Coordinates of N, CA and C and ligand atoms in Angstrom, one line a residue:
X2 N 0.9 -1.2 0.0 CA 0.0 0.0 0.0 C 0.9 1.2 0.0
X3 N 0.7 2.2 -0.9 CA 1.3 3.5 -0.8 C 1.3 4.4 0.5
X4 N 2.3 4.9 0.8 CA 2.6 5.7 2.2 C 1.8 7.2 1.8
X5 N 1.1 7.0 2.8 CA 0.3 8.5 2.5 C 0.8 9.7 2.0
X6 N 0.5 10.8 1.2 CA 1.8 11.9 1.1 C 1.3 12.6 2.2
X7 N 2.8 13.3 2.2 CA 3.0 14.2 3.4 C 2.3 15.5 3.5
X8 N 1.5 15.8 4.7 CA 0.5 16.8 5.1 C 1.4 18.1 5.1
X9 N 0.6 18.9 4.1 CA 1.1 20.6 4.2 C 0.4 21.0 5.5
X10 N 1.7 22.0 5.6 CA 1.5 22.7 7.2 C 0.9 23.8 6.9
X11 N -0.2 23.6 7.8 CA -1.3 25.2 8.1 C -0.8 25.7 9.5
X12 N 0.1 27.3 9.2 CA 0.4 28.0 10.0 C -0.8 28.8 10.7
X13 N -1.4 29.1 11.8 CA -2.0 29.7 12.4 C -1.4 31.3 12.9
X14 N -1.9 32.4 12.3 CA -1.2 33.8 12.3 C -1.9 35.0 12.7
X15 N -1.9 35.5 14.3 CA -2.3 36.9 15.1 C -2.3 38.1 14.0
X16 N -1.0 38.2 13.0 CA -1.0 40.0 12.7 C -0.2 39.5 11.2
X17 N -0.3 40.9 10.0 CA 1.0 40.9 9.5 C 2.2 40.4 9.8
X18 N 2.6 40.7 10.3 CA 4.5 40.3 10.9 C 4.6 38.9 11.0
X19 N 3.6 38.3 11.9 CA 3.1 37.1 12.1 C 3.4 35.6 10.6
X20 N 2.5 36.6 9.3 CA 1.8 36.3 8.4 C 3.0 36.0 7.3
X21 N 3.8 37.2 7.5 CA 5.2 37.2 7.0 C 6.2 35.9 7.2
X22 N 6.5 35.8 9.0 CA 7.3 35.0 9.3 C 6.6 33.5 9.1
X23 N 5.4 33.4 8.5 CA 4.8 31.8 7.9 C 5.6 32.0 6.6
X24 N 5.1 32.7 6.0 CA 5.6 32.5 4.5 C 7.0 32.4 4.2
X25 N 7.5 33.0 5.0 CA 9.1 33.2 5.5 C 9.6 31.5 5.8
X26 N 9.0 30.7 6.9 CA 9.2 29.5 7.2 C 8.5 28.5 6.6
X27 N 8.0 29.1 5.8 CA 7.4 27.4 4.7 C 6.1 26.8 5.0
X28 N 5.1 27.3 5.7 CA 3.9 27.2 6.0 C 2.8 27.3 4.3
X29 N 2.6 26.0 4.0 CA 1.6 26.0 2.6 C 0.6 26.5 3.0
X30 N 0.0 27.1 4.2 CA -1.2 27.5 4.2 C -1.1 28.4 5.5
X31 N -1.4 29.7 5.1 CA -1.0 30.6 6.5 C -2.6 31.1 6.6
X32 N -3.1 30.9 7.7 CA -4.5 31.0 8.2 C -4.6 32.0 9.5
X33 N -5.0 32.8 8.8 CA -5.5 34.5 9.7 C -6.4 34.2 10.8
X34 N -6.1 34.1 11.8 CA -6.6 33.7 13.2 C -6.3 34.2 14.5
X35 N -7.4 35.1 15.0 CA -6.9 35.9 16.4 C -7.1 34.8 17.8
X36 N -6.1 34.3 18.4 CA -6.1 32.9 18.9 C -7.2 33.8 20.2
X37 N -6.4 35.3 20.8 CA -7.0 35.6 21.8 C -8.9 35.8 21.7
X38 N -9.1 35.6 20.9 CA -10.5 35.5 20.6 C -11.4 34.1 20.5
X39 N -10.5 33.4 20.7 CA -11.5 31.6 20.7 C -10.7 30.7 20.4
X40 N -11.3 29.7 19.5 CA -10.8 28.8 19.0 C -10.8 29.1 17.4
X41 N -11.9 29.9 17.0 CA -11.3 30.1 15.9 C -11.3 31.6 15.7
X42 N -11.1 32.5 17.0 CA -11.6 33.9 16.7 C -10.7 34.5 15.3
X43 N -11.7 35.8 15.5 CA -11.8 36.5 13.4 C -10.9 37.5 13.6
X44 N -10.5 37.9 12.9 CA -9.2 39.0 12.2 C -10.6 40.3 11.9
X45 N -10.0 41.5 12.1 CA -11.4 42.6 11.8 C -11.4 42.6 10.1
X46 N -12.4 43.1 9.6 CA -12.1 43.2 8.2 C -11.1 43.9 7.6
X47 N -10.9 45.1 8.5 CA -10.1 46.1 7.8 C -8.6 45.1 7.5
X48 N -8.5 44.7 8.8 CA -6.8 43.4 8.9 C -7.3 42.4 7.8
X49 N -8.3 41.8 7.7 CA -8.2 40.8 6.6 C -8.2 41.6 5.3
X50 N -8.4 42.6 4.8 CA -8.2 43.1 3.7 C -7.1 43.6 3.8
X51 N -6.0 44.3 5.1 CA -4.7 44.6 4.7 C -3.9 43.5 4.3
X52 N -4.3 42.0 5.0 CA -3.8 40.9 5.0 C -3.6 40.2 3.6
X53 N -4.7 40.5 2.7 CA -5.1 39.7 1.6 C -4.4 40.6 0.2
X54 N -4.4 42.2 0.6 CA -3.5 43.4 0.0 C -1.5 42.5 -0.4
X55 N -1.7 42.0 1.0 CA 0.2 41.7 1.0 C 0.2 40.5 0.5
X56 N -1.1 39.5 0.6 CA -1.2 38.1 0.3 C -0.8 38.1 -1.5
X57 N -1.0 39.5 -2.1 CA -1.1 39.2 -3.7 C 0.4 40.2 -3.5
X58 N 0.6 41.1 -2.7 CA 2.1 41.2 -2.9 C 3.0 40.6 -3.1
X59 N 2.6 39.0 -2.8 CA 3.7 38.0 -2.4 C 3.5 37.5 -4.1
X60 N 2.6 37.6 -4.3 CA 2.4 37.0 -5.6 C 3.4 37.7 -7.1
X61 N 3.3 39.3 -6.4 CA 3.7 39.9 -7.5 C 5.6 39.9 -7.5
X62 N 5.8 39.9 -6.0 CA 7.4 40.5 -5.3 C 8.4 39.0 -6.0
X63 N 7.8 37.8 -6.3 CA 8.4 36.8 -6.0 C 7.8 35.3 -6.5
X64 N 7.8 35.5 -8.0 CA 7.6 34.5 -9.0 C 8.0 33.0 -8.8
X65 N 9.5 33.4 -8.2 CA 10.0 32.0 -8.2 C 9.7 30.9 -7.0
X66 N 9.1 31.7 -6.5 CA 8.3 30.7 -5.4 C 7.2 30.3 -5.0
X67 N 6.7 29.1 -4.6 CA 5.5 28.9 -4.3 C 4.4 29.8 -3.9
X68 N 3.8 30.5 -3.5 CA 3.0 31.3 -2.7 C 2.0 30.3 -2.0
X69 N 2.4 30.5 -0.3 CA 0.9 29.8 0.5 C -0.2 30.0 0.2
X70 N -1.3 28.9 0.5 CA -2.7 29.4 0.5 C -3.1 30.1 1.7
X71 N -4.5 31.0 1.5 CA -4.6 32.2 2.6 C -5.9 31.4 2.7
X72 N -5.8 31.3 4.3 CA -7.1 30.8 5.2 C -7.5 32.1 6.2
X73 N -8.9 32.0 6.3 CA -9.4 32.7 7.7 C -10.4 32.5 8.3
X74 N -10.2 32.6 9.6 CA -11.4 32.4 10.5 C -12.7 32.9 10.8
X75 N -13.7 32.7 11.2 CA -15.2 33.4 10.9 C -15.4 33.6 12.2
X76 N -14.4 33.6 13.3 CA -15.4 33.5 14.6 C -15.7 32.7 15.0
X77 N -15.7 32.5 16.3 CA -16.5 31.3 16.6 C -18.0 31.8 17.3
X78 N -18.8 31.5 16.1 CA -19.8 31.9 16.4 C -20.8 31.2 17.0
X79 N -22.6 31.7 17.4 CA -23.3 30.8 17.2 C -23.7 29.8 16.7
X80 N -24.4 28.4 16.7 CA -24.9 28.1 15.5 C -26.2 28.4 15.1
X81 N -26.1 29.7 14.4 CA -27.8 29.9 14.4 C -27.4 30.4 12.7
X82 N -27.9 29.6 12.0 CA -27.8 30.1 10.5 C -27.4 31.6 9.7
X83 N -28.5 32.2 10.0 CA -27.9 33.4 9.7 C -27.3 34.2 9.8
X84 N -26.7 33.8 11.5 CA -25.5 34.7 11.7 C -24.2 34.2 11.4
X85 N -24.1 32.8 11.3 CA -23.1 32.0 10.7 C -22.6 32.5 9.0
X86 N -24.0 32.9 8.3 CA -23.6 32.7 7.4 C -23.0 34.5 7.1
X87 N -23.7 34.9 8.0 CA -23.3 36.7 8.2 C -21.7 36.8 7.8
X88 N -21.5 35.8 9.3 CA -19.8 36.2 9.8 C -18.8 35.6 8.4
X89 N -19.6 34.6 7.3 CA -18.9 33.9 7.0 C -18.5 34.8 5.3
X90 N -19.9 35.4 5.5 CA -20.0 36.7 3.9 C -19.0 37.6 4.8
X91 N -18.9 37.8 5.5 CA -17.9 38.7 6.2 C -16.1 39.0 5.7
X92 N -15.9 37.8 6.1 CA -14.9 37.2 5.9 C -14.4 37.2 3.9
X93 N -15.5 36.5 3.8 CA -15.1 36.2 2.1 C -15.3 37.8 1.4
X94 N -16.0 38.6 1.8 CA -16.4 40.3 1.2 C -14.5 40.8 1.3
X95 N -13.8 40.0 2.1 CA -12.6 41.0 2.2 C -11.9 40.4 0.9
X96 N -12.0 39.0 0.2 CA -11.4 38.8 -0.4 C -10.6 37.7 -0.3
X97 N -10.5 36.8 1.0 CA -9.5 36.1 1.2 C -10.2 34.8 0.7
X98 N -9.1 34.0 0.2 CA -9.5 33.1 -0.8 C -10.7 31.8 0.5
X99 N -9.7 31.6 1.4 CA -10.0 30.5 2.2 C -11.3 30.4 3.5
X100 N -12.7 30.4 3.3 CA -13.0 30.7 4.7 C -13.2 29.4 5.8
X101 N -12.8 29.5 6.5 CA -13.0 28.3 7.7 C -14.0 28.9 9.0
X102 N -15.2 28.0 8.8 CA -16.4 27.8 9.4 C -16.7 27.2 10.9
X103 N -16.6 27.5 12.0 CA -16.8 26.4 13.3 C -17.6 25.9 13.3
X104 N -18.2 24.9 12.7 CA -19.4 24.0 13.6 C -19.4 23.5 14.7
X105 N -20.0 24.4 15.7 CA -19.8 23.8 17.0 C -20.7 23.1 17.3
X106 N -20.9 22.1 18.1 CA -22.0 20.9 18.7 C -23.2 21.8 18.7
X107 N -24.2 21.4 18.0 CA -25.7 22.2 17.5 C -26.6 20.8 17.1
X108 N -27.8 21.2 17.5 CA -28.9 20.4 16.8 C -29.2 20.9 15.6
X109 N -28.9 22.4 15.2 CA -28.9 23.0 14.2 C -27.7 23.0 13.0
X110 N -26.7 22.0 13.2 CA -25.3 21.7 12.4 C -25.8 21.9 10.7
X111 N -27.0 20.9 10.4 CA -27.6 21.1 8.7 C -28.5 21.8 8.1
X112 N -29.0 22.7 9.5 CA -29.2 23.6 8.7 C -28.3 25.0 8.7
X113 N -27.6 25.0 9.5 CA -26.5 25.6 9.2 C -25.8 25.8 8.2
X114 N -25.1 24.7 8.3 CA -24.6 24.0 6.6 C -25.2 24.4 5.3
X115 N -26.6 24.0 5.5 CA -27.6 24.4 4.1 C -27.5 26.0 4.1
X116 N -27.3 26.9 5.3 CA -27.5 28.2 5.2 C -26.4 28.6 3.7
X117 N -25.3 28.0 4.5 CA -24.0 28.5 4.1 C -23.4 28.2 2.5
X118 N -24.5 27.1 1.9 CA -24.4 26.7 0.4 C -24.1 27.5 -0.4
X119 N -24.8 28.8 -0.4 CA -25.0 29.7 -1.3 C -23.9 30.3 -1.5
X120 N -22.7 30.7 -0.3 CA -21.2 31.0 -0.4 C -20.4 30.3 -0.9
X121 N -20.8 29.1 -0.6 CA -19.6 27.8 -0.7 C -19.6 27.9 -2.4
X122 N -20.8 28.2 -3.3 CA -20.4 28.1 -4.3 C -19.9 29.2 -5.0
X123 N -19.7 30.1 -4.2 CA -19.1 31.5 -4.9 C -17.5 31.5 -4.0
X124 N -16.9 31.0 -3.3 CA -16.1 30.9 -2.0 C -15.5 29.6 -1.4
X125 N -14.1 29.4 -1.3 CA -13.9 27.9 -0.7 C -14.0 27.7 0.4
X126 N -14.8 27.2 1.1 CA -14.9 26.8 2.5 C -14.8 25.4 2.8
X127 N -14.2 26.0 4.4 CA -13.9 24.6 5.2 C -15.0 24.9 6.6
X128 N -15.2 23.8 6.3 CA -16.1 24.0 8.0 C -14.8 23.0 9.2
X129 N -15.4 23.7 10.2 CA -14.2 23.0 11.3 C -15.2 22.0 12.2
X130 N -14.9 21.1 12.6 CA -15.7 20.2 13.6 C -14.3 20.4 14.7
X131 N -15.5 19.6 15.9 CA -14.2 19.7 17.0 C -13.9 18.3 17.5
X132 N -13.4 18.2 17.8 CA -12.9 16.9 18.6 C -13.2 16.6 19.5
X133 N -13.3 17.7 20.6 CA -13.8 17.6 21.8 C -14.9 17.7 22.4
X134 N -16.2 18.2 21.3 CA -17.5 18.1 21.3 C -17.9 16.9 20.6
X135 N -17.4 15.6 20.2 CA -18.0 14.4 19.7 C -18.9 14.4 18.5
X136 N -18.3 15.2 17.4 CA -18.9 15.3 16.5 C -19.2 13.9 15.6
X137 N -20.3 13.9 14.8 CA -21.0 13.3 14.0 C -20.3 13.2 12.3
X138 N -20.0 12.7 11.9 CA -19.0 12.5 10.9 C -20.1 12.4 9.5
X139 N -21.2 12.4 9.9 CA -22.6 12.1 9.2 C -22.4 13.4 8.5
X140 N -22.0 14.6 9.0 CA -22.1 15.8 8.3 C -21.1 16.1 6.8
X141 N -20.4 15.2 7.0 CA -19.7 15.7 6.0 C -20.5 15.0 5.2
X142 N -20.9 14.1 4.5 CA -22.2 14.3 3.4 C -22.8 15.5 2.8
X143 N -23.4 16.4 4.4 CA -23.8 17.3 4.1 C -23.0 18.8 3.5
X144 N -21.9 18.3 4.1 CA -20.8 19.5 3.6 C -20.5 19.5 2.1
X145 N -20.3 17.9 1.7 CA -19.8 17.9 0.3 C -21.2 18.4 -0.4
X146 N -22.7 18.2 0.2 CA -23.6 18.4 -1.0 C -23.9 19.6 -1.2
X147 N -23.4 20.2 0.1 CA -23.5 22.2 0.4 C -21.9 22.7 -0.8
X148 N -21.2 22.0 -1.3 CA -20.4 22.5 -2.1 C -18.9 23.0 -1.4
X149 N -19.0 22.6 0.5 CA -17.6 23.1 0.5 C -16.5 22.3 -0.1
X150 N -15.2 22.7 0.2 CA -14.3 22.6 -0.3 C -13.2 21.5 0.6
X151 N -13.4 21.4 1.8 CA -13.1 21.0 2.7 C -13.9 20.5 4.4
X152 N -13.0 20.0 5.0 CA -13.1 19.7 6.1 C -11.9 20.0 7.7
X153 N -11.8 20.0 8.2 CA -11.3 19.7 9.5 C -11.8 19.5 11.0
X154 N -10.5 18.8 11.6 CA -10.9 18.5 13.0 C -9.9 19.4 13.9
X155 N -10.5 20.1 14.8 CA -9.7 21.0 15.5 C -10.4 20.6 17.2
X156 N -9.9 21.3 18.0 CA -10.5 21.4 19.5 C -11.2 22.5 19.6
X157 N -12.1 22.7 20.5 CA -12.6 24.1 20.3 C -12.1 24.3 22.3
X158 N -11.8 23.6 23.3 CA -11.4 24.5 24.2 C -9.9 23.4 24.7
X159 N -9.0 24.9 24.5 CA -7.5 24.6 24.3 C -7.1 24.2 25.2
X160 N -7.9 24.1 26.3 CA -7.1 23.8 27.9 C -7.6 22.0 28.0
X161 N -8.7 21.2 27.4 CA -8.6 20.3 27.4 C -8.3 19.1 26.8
X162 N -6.7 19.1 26.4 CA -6.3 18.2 25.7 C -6.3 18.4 24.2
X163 N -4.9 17.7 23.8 CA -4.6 17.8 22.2 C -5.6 16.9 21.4
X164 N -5.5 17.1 20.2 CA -7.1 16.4 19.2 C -6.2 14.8 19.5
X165 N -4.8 14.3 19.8 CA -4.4 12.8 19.7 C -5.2 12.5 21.0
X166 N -5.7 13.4 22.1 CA -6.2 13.3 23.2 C -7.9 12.5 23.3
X167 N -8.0 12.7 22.0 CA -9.6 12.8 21.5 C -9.8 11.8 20.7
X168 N -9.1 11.6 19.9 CA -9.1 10.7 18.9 C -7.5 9.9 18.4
X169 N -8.3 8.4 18.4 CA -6.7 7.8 18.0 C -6.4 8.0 16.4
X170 N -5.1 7.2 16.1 CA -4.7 7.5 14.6 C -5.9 6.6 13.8
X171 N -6.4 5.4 14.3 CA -7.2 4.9 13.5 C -8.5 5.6 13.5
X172 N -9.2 6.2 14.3 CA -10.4 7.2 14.1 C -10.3 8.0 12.9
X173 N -9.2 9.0 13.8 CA -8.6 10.1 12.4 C -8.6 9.3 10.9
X174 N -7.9 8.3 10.6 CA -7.5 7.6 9.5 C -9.1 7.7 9.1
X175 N -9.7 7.4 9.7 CA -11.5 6.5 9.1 C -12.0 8.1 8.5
X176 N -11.8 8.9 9.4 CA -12.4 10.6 9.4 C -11.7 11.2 8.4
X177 N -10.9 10.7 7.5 CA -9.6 11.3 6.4 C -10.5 10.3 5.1
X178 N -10.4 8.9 5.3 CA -11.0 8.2 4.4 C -12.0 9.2 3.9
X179 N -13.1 9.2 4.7 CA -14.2 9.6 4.5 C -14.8 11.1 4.0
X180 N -14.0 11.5 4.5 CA -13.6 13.0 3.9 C -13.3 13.1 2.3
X181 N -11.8 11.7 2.1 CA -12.1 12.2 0.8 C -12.9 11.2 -0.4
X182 N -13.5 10.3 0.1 CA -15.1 9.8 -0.4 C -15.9 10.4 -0.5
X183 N -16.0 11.7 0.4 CA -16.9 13.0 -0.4 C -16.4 14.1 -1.2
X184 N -15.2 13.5 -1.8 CA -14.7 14.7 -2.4 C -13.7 15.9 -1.4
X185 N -14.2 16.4 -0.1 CA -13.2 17.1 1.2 C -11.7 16.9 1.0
X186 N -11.1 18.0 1.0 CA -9.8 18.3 1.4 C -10.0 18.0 3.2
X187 N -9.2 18.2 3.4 CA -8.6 17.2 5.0 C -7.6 17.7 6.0
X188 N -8.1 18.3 6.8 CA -6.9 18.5 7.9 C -7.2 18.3 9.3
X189 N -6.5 18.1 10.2 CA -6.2 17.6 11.3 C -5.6 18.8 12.1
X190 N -5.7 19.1 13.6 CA -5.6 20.3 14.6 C -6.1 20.5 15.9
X191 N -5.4 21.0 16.4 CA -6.3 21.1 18.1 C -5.2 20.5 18.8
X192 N -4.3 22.0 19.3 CA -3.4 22.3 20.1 C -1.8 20.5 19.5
X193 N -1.9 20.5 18.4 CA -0.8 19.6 18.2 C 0.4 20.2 18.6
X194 N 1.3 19.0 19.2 CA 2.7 19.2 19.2 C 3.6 18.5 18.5
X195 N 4.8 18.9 18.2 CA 5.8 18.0 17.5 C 5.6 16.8 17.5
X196 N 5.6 16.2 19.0 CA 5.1 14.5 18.8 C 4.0 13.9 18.5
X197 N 3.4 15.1 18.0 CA 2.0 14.2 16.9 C 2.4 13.9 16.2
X198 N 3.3 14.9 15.6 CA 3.6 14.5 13.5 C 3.8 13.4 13.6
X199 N 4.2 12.5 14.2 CA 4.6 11.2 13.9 C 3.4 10.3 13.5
X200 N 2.4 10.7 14.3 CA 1.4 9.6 14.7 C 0.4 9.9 13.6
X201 N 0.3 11.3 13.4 CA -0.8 11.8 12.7 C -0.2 12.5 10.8
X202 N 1.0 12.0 10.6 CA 1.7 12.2 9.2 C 1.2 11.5 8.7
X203 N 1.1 10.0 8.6 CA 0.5 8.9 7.9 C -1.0 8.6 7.9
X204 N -1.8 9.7 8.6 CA -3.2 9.1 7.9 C -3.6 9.7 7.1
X205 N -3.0 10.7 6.4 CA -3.3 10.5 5.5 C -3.9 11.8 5.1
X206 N -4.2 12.9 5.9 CA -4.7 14.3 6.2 C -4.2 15.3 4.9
X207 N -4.4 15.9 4.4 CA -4.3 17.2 3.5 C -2.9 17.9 4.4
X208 N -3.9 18.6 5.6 CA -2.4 19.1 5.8 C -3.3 19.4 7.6
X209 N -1.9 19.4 8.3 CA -1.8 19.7 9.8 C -1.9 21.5 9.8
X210 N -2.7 21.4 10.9 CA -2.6 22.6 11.6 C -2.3 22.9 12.7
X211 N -1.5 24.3 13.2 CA -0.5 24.3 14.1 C -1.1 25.7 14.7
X212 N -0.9 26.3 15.7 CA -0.8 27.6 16.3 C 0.0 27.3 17.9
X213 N -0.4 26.7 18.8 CA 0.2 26.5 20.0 C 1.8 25.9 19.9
X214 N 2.3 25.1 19.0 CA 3.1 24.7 19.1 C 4.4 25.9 17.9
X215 N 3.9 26.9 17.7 CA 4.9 27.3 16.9 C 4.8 29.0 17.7
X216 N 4.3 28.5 19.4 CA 4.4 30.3 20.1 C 5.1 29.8 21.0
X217 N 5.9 30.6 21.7 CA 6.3 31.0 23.2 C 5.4 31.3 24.1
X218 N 4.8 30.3 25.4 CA 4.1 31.3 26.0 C 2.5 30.7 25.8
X219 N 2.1 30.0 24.7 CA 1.2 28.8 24.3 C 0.4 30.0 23.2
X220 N -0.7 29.7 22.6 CA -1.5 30.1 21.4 C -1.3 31.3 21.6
X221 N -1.5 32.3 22.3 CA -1.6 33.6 22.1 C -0.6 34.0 22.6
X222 N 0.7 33.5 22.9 CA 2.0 34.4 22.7 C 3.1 34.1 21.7
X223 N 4.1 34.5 21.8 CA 4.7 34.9 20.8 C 5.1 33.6 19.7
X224 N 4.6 34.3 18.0 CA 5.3 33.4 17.2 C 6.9 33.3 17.0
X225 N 6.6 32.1 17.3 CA 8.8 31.9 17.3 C 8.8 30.7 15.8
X226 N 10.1 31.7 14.6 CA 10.1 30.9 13.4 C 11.0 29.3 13.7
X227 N 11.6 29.9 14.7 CA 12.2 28.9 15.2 C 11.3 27.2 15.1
X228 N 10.5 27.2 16.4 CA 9.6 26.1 16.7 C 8.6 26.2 14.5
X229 N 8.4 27.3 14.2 CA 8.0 26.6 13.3 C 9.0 26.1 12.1
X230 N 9.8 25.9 12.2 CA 11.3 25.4 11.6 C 11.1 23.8 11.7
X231 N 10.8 24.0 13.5 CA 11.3 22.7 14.0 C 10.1 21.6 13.4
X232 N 8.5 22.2 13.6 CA 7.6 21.4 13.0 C 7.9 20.9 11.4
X233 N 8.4 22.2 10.6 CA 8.3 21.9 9.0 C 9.1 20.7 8.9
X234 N 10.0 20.5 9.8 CA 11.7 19.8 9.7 C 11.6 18.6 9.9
X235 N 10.0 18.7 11.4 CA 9.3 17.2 11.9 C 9.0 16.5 10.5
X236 N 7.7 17.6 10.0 CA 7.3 16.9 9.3 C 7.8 16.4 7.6
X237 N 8.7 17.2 7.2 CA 9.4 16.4 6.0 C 10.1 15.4 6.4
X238 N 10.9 15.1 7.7 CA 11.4 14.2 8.0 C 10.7 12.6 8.0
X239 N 9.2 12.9 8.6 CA 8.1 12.0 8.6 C 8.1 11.2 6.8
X240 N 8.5 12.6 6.2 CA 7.7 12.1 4.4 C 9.0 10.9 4.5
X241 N 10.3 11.4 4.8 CA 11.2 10.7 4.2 C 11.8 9.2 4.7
X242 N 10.3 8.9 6.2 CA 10.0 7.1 6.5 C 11.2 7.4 7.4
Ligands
G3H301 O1 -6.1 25.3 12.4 C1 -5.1 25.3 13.2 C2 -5.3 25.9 14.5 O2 -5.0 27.2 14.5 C3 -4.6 25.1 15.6 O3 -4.5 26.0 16.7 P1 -4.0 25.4 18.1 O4 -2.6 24.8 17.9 O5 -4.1 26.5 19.1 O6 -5.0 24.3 18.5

């Protein structure tokens, strides 16, 4: 059986400077995220339009290199449809290619979802499930028929426990399968540390997401390019068995 390819790293990013030193360290996907605000708190508009201003700077300054994908957060909001899908036109009005959705534990999750169709097809979206609210894996059906683009599993409260904390590698593996049986791009998150990559490189995920393990100080202090060196370094190492 083929060795899964190796998960692109989603950098988690407070400010410009921040957003810089991803792109700087090799982050394929730098995702605009005010940590002090939640689990997935939002960046103001004005900052996601300054953000998405420099995001095509990179495009113009610097040919010969890849340019990351640009992700952003909607808030962690209600689940009450229309304000979900408020926060979520919010986000995409600034321009940024990527928007990432919280579904948090709701009896309202599909119609939620259904709200949000109408973006998904103008806009790539990722909805986030959490790990630590025992989500229903039943939804991603609904995700792929709403047109997003993706999926992920994150934590939604950072103090209890990493997502390996929640879920083993064979869960995750079955929650990656199935993801991309609907078509879903795939990532994995919620407070990982370096000694996940090991565990969680091979199932097989699109790409890891990171914020606590690449600060000083935990999610809402300082980004150090350092520690995110050390993850990029984990994880090519992982590709190379
Ligand atoms: O999508 C990635 C998240 O930003 C991960 O954040 P975290 O390391 O604080 O759980």
């Amino acid at each position: 059986m083929n060795a899964a390819p190796t998960p692109g790293l989603l950098a988690s990013v407070a400010d410009l400077h921040e957003m810089e030193l991803a792109r700087v360290g090799g982050a394929d996907i730098v995702d605009l995220k005010q940590p002090a605000f939640g689990a997935l708190g939002a960046w103001s508009s004005e900052s996601l339009t300054a953000a998405v201003m420099l995001w095509n700077a990179w495009e113009a300054q610097d040919v010969s290199s890849v340019r990351p994908l640009l992700s952003a957060t909607a808030g962690d909001q209600p689940m009450v449809p229309a304000l979900l899908r408020a926060a979520a036109e919010r986000v995409a009005a600034t321009g940024v290619p990527i928007v990432k959705v919280g579904l948090f534990a709701s009896k309202h999750t599909n119609e939620c979802v259904e709200a949000l169709a109408p973006l998904a097809s103008r806009a790539r979206m990722i909805g986030v499930l959490f790990a630590d609210q025992r989500p229903d894996f039943a939804i991603l059906a609904s995700l792929s028929r709403a047109g997003f683009t993706g999926v992920m599993i994150d934590t939604a409260d950072k103090t209890a426990g990493r997502l390996t904390d929640h879920f083993d590698a064979l869960t995750l593996g079955q929650f990656i399968a199935e993801a991309k049986r609907h078509g879903l791009m795939s990532g994995l998150a919620g407070s990982l540390a370096l000694e996940d990559i090991a565990t969680l490189a091979g199932v097989g995920a699109d790409y890891l997401g990171f914020r606590g393990a690449l600060c000083s100080g935990g999610r809402t202090g300082r980004f150090e390019p350092e520690r995110l060196a050390q993850v990029r370094a984990r994880l090519l190492a992982q590709a190379g068995g």
